[in-house]
Structures are given as structure tokens and as C-alpha cells.
Amino acid sequence: MKYLMGFALLLAVIAMPAGADAVTKAEDIATTIMLRGQPCGGNTVSNISESKDGAGNTVIKATCPNGIRYRVDVSANGRVSVTPIR
Amino acid sequence: MMPWREKFVRQMLAGCCCLSLFLCAVQPVVAGDEAVDDRAGSDPVEVQGKQETNGSMTLEATRQGAIEKADKAEEKVTETADEHYSDAVSKDDGDMTEKADDEAAGPEAASGSHTHFNMDALIERLKNSDAIGVFTKLALRSDAMDVVDEVKNWREHKGRMSLSEIRARFDGLLLKVLALLDDDPALSADISMARDNIWNSLLEGKA
């Protein structure tokens, strides 16, 4: 039991940096919004909602720290566009 | 009471001991000074002469030894010089043949194969990098596709943008990528170094 606990702790320590370095979805969407030249006011977004239509287009809605809600459209061929929701 | 003779003998013995100890202590210092003087003088004949007076070696023998040593040193220097020369010549020959091969294959072939390989490797590394998220990668990809389309239009004389404007857009996109690759400095450095190669491959229509 003692060895098992030690092994689990070792695994947790090894796995921790990889998990910490990965970009979260909220950060990813915030970066995408800023990359399209829209103001966001922070590195993460909240209230994320995602939907996919039959043609393969993905629509993501998220709210930036500055209060503006955005719609991120990812088309089936990989084109990304960001529009603020009024 | 001790008789005066015995006292005198003891004092003499003590004095002798002190003198011998003093001489032992002083001898290495004197020898060191002589050695320093010899090195400063740097005249082998003079040194040999001194040695001869000490009776350790004859002047002739030391001269011959010195001449032999000098000959050996000269041979060694000549050998190393020959080696260096032959190495330099072979290296020059190799460079010349490589250059000749590149020229024979043509400038496009000389630069194209390396560029193509680098592009594929860089794209693969960018795809696999954890420093950028999926949606950000897609956004960058669509920006890159826009630049490629602009270059195609410019080549077909259909575009409204000049080549310098397209280059400025390309540089801006590359700057964005480099800024986003903050957590992957190795890839960032490689992309930064391959900037011109990427642009050239874009112009050649390989990207």
C-alpha cells in the first residue's frame, strides 16, 4: 500500500507539468478573439457555449472579461471569424 | 657543575647543528634564484657551461643533446604544419566540389530541397505544439491561407496588393505566431530563422 501511494505520487508529479503547460479552452478562445483584432480585456473567457451544425460549422459563444460577448465561427474548411454579439 | 671543556664542546655541537640547518634551508632558495637567472638569460651554452663547472655534464654532450632536441622539435613542427596544410587543402577541395555540385544542379535545386524539408518539419512541429490552442491554430491557418491566396493573385496579376504589402502582412502573421509560441522557444527560434525560406517558398508556390 505504501509503495502504491509513492508510485501514485510520483506519477502525479511527472504528469503535473504537462497538464499545467497545456492551453485551456477558455484561454484558446480568448487568444482567437484577440488574434482577430477584437478587444477582450484578459487571457480567458467565461460562459462558453458550443454548437455544431450538420455542415460541420462550429459556433462558439463566449464572454470576455471586459463584458463583451463574442461569436466565434469556425467553418468546415477551417476558416475562423469573430463577431461581437450586440 | 659542568667542566668548561664539556660546555664548550656542547656549544660547538649546537652551533654546527644550527649552521647545517641554516644551510639546508637556504640552499633551495639559492638554487631557485639561479634557475630563474638561467631562464632569464636563456643562453643554453651559458647554462651548459655552468652545468659543466658543476661537473654534471660535459659541454659537448649537452650541445649535442640540445641540437638533437632542436632537430626533433623542428621535425615535429614541420609534420604538424604539413598535416594542417593537407587538412586545409582537402577541406577547400570539399567545399569547392560541394559548391560546384550546387551550381551544377542550379540555384533552385540548391536551396529548394532544404527549404521544402524545413517547411514540412516546421508545419508538423507547429501542428503538434502544445503552446497554441486548437482554435488559435485554426485562426492562424486561415490567416496563412489568406496570405497564400494573395501571393497567388499577385502572381497571376489579379491581386490589388503589391508584393511589399503582402510581405508586410506575412511579417505581421509571423510575428503573431512567434508571440504565441512563447512557451515553445525552440520552435519559435527555428521559425524566426526560417523566415526568408518560408517567404521564398511562398513566392515559388510551394507552400
Coordinates of C-alpha atoms in Angstrom, one line a residue:
Chain A
M1 CA 0.0 0.0 0.0
K2 CA 2.9 2.3 1.0
Y3 CA 4.7 1.6 -2.3
L4 CA 1.4 2.1 -4.3
M5 CA 0.9 5.6 -2.7
G6 CA 4.5 6.5 -3.5
F7 CA 4.1 5.4 -7.1
A8 CA 0.9 7.4 -7.5
L9 CA 2.6 10.5 -6.0
L10 CA 5.5 10.0 -8.5
L11 CA 3.1 9.7 -11.4
A12 CA 1.2 12.8 -10.2
V13 CA 4.5 14.8 -10.1
I14 CA 5.5 13.6 -13.5
A15 CA 2.1 14.4 -15.1
M16 CA 1.7 17.8 -13.4
P17 CA 3.9 19.9 -15.7
A18 CA 2.4 18.6 -18.9
G19 CA -1.1 19.4 -17.6
A20 CA 0.0 22.8 -16.4
D21 CA 1.6 23.8 -19.7
A22 CA -1.5 22.9 -21.9
V23 CA -3.6 25.8 -23.1
T24 CA -7.2 25.7 -21.7
K25 CA -10.2 26.1 -24.0
A26 CA -11.0 29.4 -22.3
E27 CA -7.5 30.7 -23.0
D28 CA -7.6 29.4 -26.5
I29 CA -10.9 31.2 -27.4
A30 CA -9.7 34.4 -25.8
T31 CA -6.5 34.2 -27.9
T32 CA -8.5 33.6 -31.0
I33 CA -10.7 36.6 -30.3
M34 CA -7.7 38.8 -29.7
L35 CA -6.0 37.4 -32.8
R36 CA -8.9 38.7 -34.9
G37 CA -8.3 42.2 -33.5
Q38 CA -11.2 42.3 -31.1
P39 CA -10.7 43.7 -27.5
C40 CA -11.1 41.1 -24.7
G41 CA -9.5 42.6 -21.6
G42 CA -8.0 39.3 -20.4
N43 CA -6.5 36.0 -21.3
T44 CA -9.6 33.9 -20.5
V45 CA -13.3 33.9 -21.4
S46 CA -16.3 32.7 -19.5
N47 CA -19.8 31.4 -20.2
I48 CA -18.7 29.3 -23.2
S49 CA -21.3 27.6 -25.3
E50 CA -20.5 25.5 -28.3
S51 CA -22.8 24.2 -31.1
K52 CA -22.2 22.3 -34.3
D53 CA -24.4 22.3 -37.4
G54 CA -24.9 19.5 -39.9
A55 CA -22.5 21.0 -42.4
G56 CA -19.6 20.8 -39.9
N57 CA -19.5 24.5 -39.0
T58 CA -18.9 25.2 -35.3
V59 CA -20.3 28.2 -33.5
I60 CA -18.8 29.2 -30.1
K61 CA -20.1 31.9 -27.9
A62 CA -18.1 33.3 -25.0
T63 CA -17.9 36.3 -22.8
C64 CA -14.6 38.2 -22.3
P65 CA -13.5 39.8 -19.0
N66 CA -14.4 43.2 -20.4
G67 CA -18.1 42.1 -20.6
I68 CA -18.3 41.8 -24.4
R69 CA -19.8 38.5 -25.7
Y70 CA -18.4 37.2 -28.9
R71 CA -19.4 34.7 -31.5
V72 CA -16.6 32.6 -33.0
D73 CA -17.5 30.9 -36.2
V74 CA -15.3 28.0 -37.4
S75 CA -16.3 26.9 -40.8
A76 CA -16.0 23.3 -42.1
N77 CA -12.9 24.3 -44.2
G78 CA -11.2 25.8 -41.1
R79 CA -11.8 29.5 -41.6
V80 CA -12.3 31.4 -38.3
S81 CA -14.2 34.6 -37.9
V82 CA -15.1 36.5 -34.7
T83 CA -18.0 38.9 -34.4
P84 CA -19.2 40.7 -31.2
I85 CA -22.8 40.0 -30.1
R86 CA -24.7 43.2 -29.5
Chain B
M1 CA 78.9 22.0 37.8
M2 CA 79.9 21.0 34.3
P3 CA 83.5 21.4 33.3
W4 CA 84.2 24.2 30.8
R5 CA 85.5 21.8 28.1
E6 CA 82.4 19.8 28.1
K7 CA 80.4 23.0 28.0
F8 CA 82.4 24.3 25.0
V9 CA 82.0 21.1 23.1
R10 CA 78.3 21.1 23.6
Q11 CA 78.1 24.7 22.4
M12 CA 80.1 23.9 19.3
L13 CA 77.9 21.0 18.5
A14 CA 74.8 23.1 18.9
G15 CA 76.3 25.8 16.7
C16 CA 77.2 23.2 14.0
C17 CA 73.7 21.9 14.1
C18 CA 72.2 25.4 13.7
L19 CA 74.6 26.2 10.8
S20 CA 73.8 23.0 8.9
L21 CA 70.1 23.6 9.4
F22 CA 70.5 27.2 8.1
L23 CA 72.4 25.9 5.1
C24 CA 69.8 23.3 4.3
A25 CA 67.1 26.0 4.5
V26 CA 69.0 28.5 2.3
Q27 CA 70.2 26.1 -0.4
P28 CA 66.8 25.7 -2.3
V29 CA 66.3 29.4 -2.4
V30 CA 69.7 30.0 -3.9
A31 CA 69.2 27.2 -6.4
G32 CA 65.8 28.7 -7.4
D33 CA 67.4 32.1 -7.9
E34 CA 70.0 30.5 -10.1
A35 CA 67.4 28.7 -12.2
V36 CA 65.4 32.0 -12.6
D37 CA 68.6 33.7 -13.7
D38 CA 69.3 30.9 -16.2
R39 CA 65.8 31.1 -17.7
A40 CA 66.1 34.9 -17.9
G41 CA 69.4 34.6 -19.6
S42 CA 68.1 31.9 -22.0
D43 CA 71.5 31.2 -23.3
P44 CA 71.9 27.4 -23.5
V45 CA 75.6 27.5 -23.9
E46 CA 76.0 29.6 -20.8
V47 CA 73.7 27.2 -18.9
Q48 CA 75.7 24.2 -20.1
G49 CA 78.8 25.9 -19.1
K50 CA 77.5 26.3 -15.6
Q51 CA 76.5 22.7 -15.6
E52 CA 79.9 21.7 -16.8
T53 CA 81.5 23.6 -14.0
N54 CA 79.3 21.7 -11.6
G55 CA 80.6 18.5 -13.2
S56 CA 77.2 17.0 -14.1
M57 CA 77.6 17.0 -17.8
T58 CA 80.2 17.9 -20.4
L59 CA 79.7 20.9 -22.7
E60 CA 79.9 18.8 -25.8
A61 CA 77.3 16.3 -24.7
T62 CA 74.8 18.9 -23.7
R63 CA 75.3 20.7 -27.0
Q64 CA 74.6 17.6 -28.9
G65 CA 71.6 16.9 -26.8
A66 CA 70.3 20.5 -27.4
I67 CA 70.9 20.1 -31.2
E68 CA 69.0 16.8 -31.3
K69 CA 66.2 18.3 -29.3
A70 CA 66.0 21.2 -31.7
D71 CA 66.0 18.9 -34.7
K72 CA 63.2 16.8 -33.2
A73 CA 61.2 19.9 -32.5
E74 CA 61.7 21.2 -36.0
E75 CA 60.6 17.9 -37.5
K76 CA 57.5 17.9 -35.3
V77 CA 56.7 21.5 -36.3
T78 CA 57.1 20.6 -40.0
E79 CA 54.9 17.5 -39.6
T80 CA 52.1 19.4 -37.9
A81 CA 52.4 22.2 -40.5
D82 CA 52.1 19.6 -43.3
E83 CA 49.1 18.0 -41.6
H84 CA 47.4 21.4 -41.2
Y85 CA 48.1 22.2 -44.8
S86 CA 46.8 18.9 -46.1
D87 CA 43.7 19.3 -44.0
A88 CA 43.1 22.8 -45.2
V89 CA 43.6 21.7 -48.8
S90 CA 41.2 18.7 -48.5
K91 CA 38.6 21.0 -46.8
D92 CA 38.9 23.6 -49.6
D93 CA 38.6 20.8 -52.2
G94 CA 35.5 19.5 -50.4
D95 CA 33.9 23.0 -50.3
M96 CA 34.8 23.6 -53.9
T97 CA 33.2 20.3 -55.0
E98 CA 30.1 21.0 -53.0
K99 CA 29.8 24.5 -54.5
A100 CA 30.4 23.0 -57.9
D101 CA 27.6 20.4 -57.4
D102 CA 25.2 23.1 -56.2
E103 CA 26.0 25.3 -59.2
A104 CA 25.6 22.3 -61.5
A105 CA 22.2 21.4 -60.0
G106 CA 21.1 25.0 -60.3
P107 CA 20.2 27.6 -57.6
E108 CA 16.6 26.4 -57.3
A109 CA 17.6 22.9 -56.6
A110 CA 20.4 24.0 -54.2
S111 CA 18.0 25.9 -52.0
G112 CA 14.7 24.3 -52.7
S113 CA 15.2 20.8 -51.2
H114 CA 16.4 22.3 -47.8
T115 CA 13.5 24.8 -47.8
H116 CA 10.9 22.2 -48.6
F117 CA 12.1 19.9 -45.9
N118 CA 12.2 22.7 -43.4
M119 CA 8.7 23.8 -44.2
D120 CA 7.3 20.4 -43.7
A121 CA 9.1 19.8 -40.5
L122 CA 8.1 23.3 -39.2
I123 CA 4.5 22.8 -40.1
E124 CA 4.4 19.4 -38.4
R125 CA 6.0 20.9 -35.3
L126 CA 3.6 23.8 -35.2
K127 CA 0.7 21.4 -35.5
N128 CA 2.0 19.3 -32.6
S129 CA 2.9 22.2 -30.4
D130 CA 1.1 22.5 -27.1
A131 CA 1.9 26.2 -26.8
I132 CA -1.0 27.1 -29.1
G133 CA -4.7 26.0 -28.7
V134 CA -6.8 24.4 -31.5
F135 CA -8.9 27.4 -32.3
T136 CA -5.9 29.7 -32.3
K137 CA -4.1 27.3 -34.7
L138 CA -7.2 27.3 -37.0
A139 CA -7.3 31.1 -36.9
L140 CA -3.6 31.3 -37.8
R141 CA -4.1 28.7 -40.6
S142 CA -6.9 30.8 -42.1
D143 CA -4.7 33.9 -42.0
A144 CA -1.9 31.9 -43.7
M145 CA -4.3 30.7 -46.3
D146 CA -5.3 34.4 -46.9
V147 CA -1.6 35.3 -47.5
V148 CA -1.1 32.3 -49.8
D149 CA -4.2 33.5 -51.8
E150 CA -2.8 37.0 -52.0
V151 CA 0.5 35.7 -53.3
K152 CA -1.3 33.6 -55.9
N153 CA -3.4 36.6 -57.0
W154 CA -0.2 38.7 -57.3
R155 CA 1.5 36.0 -59.4
E156 CA -1.5 35.9 -61.7
H157 CA -1.7 39.8 -61.8
K158 CA -5.2 39.7 -60.3
G159 CA -4.5 41.0 -56.8
R160 CA -4.8 44.5 -55.6
M161 CA -2.0 44.2 -53.1
S162 CA 1.6 44.9 -54.0
L163 CA 4.4 42.4 -53.1
S164 CA 5.7 44.7 -50.3
E165 CA 2.2 44.9 -48.8
I166 CA 1.9 41.1 -48.9
R167 CA 5.3 40.8 -47.4
A168 CA 4.2 43.2 -44.6
R169 CA 1.2 41.0 -44.0
F170 CA 3.3 37.9 -43.9
D171 CA 5.7 39.5 -41.4
G172 CA 2.8 40.5 -39.2
L173 CA 1.4 36.9 -39.3
L174 CA 4.8 35.5 -38.5
L175 CA 5.1 38.0 -35.6
K176 CA 1.8 36.8 -34.2
V177 CA 3.0 33.2 -34.4
L178 CA 6.2 34.0 -32.7
A179 CA 4.4 35.9 -29.9
L180 CA 2.1 32.9 -29.4
L181 CA 5.0 30.5 -29.3
D182 CA 6.3 31.9 -26.1
D183 CA 6.1 28.5 -24.3
D184 CA 7.9 26.8 -27.2
P185 CA 11.1 28.8 -27.6
A186 CA 12.9 26.2 -29.7
L187 CA 10.2 26.2 -32.4
S188 CA 9.9 30.0 -32.2
A189 CA 13.6 30.4 -32.8
D190 CA 13.5 27.9 -35.7
I191 CA 10.6 29.7 -37.4
S192 CA 12.3 33.0 -36.9
M193 CA 15.4 31.7 -38.6
A194 CA 13.5 30.2 -41.4
R195 CA 11.5 33.4 -42.1
D196 CA 13.2 34.1 -45.5
N197 CA 13.0 30.5 -46.6
I198 CA 9.2 30.4 -45.8
W199 CA 8.7 33.6 -47.8
N200 CA 10.7 32.2 -50.7
S201 CA 8.7 29.0 -50.7
L202 CA 5.5 31.1 -50.7
L203 CA 6.7 33.0 -53.7
E204 CA 7.8 29.8 -55.5
G205 CA 4.3 28.5 -54.9
K206 CA 5.5 25.5 -52.8
A207 CA 3.6 26.4 -49.7

